[in-house]
Coordinates of C-alpha atoms in Angstrom, one line a residue:
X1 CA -102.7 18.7 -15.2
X2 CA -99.5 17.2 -14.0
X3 CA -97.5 16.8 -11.0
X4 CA -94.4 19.0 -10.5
X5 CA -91.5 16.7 -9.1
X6 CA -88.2 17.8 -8.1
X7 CA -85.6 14.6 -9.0
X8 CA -82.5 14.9 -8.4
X9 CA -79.5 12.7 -7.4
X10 CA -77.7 13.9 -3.9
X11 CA -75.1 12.9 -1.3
X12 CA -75.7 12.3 2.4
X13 CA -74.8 16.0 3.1
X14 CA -76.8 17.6 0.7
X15 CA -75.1 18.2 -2.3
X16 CA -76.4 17.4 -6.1
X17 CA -72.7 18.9 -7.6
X18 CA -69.3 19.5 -6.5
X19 CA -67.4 22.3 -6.6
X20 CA -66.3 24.1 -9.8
X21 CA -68.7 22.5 -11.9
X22 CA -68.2 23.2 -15.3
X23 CA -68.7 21.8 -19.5
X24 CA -65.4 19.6 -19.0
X25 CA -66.9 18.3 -15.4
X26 CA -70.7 18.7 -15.2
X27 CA -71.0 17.4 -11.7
X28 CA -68.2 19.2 -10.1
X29 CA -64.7 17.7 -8.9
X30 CA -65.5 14.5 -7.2
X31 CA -69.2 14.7 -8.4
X32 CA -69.3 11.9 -10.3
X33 CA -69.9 9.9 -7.8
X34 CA -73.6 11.2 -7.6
X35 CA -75.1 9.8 -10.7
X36 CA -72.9 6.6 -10.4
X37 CA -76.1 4.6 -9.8
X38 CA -76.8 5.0 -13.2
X39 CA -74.0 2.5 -14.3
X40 CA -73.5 0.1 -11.7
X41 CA -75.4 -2.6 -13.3
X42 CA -75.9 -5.0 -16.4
X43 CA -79.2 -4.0 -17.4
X44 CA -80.2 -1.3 -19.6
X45 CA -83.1 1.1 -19.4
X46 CA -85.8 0.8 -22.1
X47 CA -85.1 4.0 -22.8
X48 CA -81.6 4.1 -23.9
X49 CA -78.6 2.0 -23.8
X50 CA -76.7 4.4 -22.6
X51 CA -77.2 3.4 -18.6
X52 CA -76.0 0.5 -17.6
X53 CA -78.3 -0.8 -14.1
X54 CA -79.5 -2.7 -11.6
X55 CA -83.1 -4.4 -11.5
X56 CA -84.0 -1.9 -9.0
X57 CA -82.4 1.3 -10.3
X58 CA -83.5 0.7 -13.9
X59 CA -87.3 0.6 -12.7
X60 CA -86.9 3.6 -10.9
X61 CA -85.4 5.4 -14.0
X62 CA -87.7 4.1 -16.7
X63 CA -90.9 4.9 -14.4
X64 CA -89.3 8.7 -14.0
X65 CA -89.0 9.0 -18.0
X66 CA -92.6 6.9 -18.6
X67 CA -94.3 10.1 -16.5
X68 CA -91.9 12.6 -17.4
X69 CA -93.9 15.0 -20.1
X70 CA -91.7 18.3 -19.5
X71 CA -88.9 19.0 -18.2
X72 CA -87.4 22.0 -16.4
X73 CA -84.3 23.6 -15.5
X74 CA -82.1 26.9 -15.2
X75 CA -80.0 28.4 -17.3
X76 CA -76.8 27.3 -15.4
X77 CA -77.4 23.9 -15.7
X78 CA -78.5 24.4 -19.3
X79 CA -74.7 25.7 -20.0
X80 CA -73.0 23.3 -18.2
X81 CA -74.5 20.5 -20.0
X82 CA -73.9 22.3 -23.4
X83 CA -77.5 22.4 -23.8
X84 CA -77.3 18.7 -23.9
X85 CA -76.4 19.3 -27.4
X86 CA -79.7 19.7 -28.9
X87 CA -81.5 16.4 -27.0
X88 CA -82.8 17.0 -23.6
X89 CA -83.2 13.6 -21.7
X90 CA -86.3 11.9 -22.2
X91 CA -86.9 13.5 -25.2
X92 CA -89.1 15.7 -23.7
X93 CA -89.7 19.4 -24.3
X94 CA -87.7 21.2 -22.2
X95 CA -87.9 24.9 -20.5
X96 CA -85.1 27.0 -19.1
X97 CA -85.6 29.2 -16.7
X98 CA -83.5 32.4 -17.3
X99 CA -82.7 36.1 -17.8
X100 CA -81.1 35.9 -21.2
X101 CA -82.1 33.6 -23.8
X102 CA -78.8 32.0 -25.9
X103 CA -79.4 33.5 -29.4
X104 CA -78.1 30.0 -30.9
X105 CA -81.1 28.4 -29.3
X106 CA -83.7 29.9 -30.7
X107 CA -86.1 28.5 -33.3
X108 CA -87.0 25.2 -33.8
X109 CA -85.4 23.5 -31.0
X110 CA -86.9 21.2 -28.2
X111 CA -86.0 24.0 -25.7
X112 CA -87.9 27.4 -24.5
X113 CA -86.3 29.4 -22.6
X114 CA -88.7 31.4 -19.7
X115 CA -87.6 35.0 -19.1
X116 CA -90.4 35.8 -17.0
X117 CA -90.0 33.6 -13.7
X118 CA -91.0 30.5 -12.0
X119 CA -94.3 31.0 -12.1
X120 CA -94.7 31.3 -15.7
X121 CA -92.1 28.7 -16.4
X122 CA -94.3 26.4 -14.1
X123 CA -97.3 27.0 -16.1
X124 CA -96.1 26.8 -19.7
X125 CA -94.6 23.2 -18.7
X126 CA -97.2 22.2 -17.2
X127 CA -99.4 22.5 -20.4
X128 CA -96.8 21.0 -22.5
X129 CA -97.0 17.8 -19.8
X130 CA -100.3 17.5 -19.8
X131 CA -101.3 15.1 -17.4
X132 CA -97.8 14.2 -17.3
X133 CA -95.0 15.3 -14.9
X134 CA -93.3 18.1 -14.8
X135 CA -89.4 17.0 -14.2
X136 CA -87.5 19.7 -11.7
X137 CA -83.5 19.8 -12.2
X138 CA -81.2 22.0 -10.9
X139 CA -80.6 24.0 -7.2
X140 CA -81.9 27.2 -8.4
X141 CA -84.8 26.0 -10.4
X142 CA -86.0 24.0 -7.8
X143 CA -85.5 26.2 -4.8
X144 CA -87.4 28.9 -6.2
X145 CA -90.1 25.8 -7.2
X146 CA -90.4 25.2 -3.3
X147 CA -90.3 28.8 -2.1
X148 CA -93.4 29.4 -4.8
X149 CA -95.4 26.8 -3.4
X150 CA -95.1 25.0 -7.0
X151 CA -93.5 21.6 -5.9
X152 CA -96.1 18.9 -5.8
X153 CA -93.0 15.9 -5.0
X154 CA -89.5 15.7 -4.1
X155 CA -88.1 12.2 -5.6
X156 CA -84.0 12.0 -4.0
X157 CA -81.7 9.9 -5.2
X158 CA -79.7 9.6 -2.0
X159 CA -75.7 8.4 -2.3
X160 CA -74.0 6.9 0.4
X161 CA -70.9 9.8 0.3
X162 CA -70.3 12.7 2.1
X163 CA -69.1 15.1 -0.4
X164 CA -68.6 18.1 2.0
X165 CA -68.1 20.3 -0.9
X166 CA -70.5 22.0 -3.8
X167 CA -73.8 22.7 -4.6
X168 CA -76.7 22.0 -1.9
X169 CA -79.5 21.4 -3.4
X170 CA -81.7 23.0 -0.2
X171 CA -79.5 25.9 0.2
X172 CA -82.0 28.8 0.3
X173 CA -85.8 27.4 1.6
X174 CA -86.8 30.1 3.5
X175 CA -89.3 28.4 5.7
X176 CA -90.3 25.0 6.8
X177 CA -92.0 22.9 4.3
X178 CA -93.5 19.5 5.7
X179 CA -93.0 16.3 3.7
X180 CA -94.7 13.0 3.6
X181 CA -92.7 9.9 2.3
X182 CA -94.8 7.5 -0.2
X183 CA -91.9 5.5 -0.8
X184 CA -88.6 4.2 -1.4
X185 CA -86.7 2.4 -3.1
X186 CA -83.1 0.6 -1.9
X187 CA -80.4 -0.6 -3.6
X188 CA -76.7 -1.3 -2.6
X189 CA -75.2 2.4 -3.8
X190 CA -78.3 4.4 -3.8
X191 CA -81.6 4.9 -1.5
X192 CA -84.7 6.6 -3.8
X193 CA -86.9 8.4 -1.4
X194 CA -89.8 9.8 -3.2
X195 CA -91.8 12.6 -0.6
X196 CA -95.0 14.6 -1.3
X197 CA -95.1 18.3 -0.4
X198 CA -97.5 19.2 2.5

C-alpha cells in the first residue's frame, strides 16, 4: 500500500491557520498569507486553472496531486471549508475523521466520514489509495497521525512570516519523533521540505 504523508502549508513559527478561523476566513485572520504560494506565479497547474504558479511551485503541487489517491482530514477542517462543497481537491476520495457524521453528507458523496479513530481512518484510506498516497490535512488529524505511529512523510510548505498567532500544526506530539530530510524545494516565497518519519 501507500505512503501516509502529512502536507501542509506553515509559517516560520509553526502555524498552518490563524486565529478565528472560520467558513468566511478558512485560514484564520492574517492566514492567507500561508497558501499565498499558490498564486504568485503565471503558470497554471495541470490540474486546474484555478492556481496561478511558479515553475517551481507548480511541480511541487502537480506531483502532490499525481500521488495523491486519498485524502484525509477532521471534521473541523471539513466545516470550515464547507465541505469543499461537494469536491474534495484532487478529486480524490476523501475521509473525515470525526465523532458525528453531518446527516447532509451521507450517501453518494466522495466523502466518508470515520467515527471510529485514526487507526481505522488510516486503514480505510489506505485501501482506497492503493499504492497511492494517503494526503494528511489538518492539526488534529495529523497529530493524532504522528502520535499513532501512522505518518510515513511530513512534506511542509514553509512561508517566510511569523504569524505569532493560530493554529500550530505540532501542538500536541507527545514524544520525540526523528526525521530525515529527502528534499527540498526553494522558491522566492516558499521553502518545500519533504522529511521521512524515523
Amino acid at each position: 500500500m501507500g505512503k501516509v504523508v502529512i502536507d501542509m502549508s506553515m509559517s516560520l513559527d509553526g502555524f498552518i491557520a490563524g486565529l478565528h478561523d472560520s467558513q468566511e476566513q478558512p485560514l484564520g485572520e492574517n492566514g492567507a498569507v500561508l497558501h499565498s504560494w499558490l498564486f504568485n506565479g503565471d503558470m497554471v497547474s495541470k490540474h486546474s486553472t484555478f492556481f496561478k504558479l511558479t515553475s517551481e511551485n507548480r511541480d511541487v503541487l502537480d506531483c502532490s496531486l499525481d500521488t495523491e489517491g486519498a485524502g484525509l482530514t477532521g471534521r473541523r477542517t471539513f466545516d470550515i471549508v464547507g465541505g469543499w462543497g461537494g469536491s474534495p481537491p484532487g478529486g480524490s476520495p476523501m475521509f473525515i475523521l470525526t465523532h458525528y457524521p453531518p446527516e447532509d453528507f451521507m450517501g453518494d458523496t466522495p466523502f466518508t466520514f470515520v467515527t471510529d479513530g485514526i487507526e481505522s481512518a488510516i486503514k480505510q484510506a489506505k485501501a482506497a489509495a492503493g499504492n497511492k498516497v494517503v494526503g494528511v490535512s489538518g492539526a488534529s488529524t495529523a497529530q493524532q497521525c504522528l502520535a499513532a505511529g501512522l505518518a510515513d512523510e511530513i512534506h511542509i510548505h514553509l512561508i517566510p512570516v511569523l504569524l505569532s498567532k493560530g493554529i500550530r500544526l505540532f501542538e500536541s506530539i507527545p514524544e520525540q519523533i526523528q526525521l530525515e530530510l529527502i528534499r527540498i524545494v526553494t522558491d522566492m516565497d516558499v521553502t518545500h521540505l519533504f522529511y521521512r518519519v524515523k
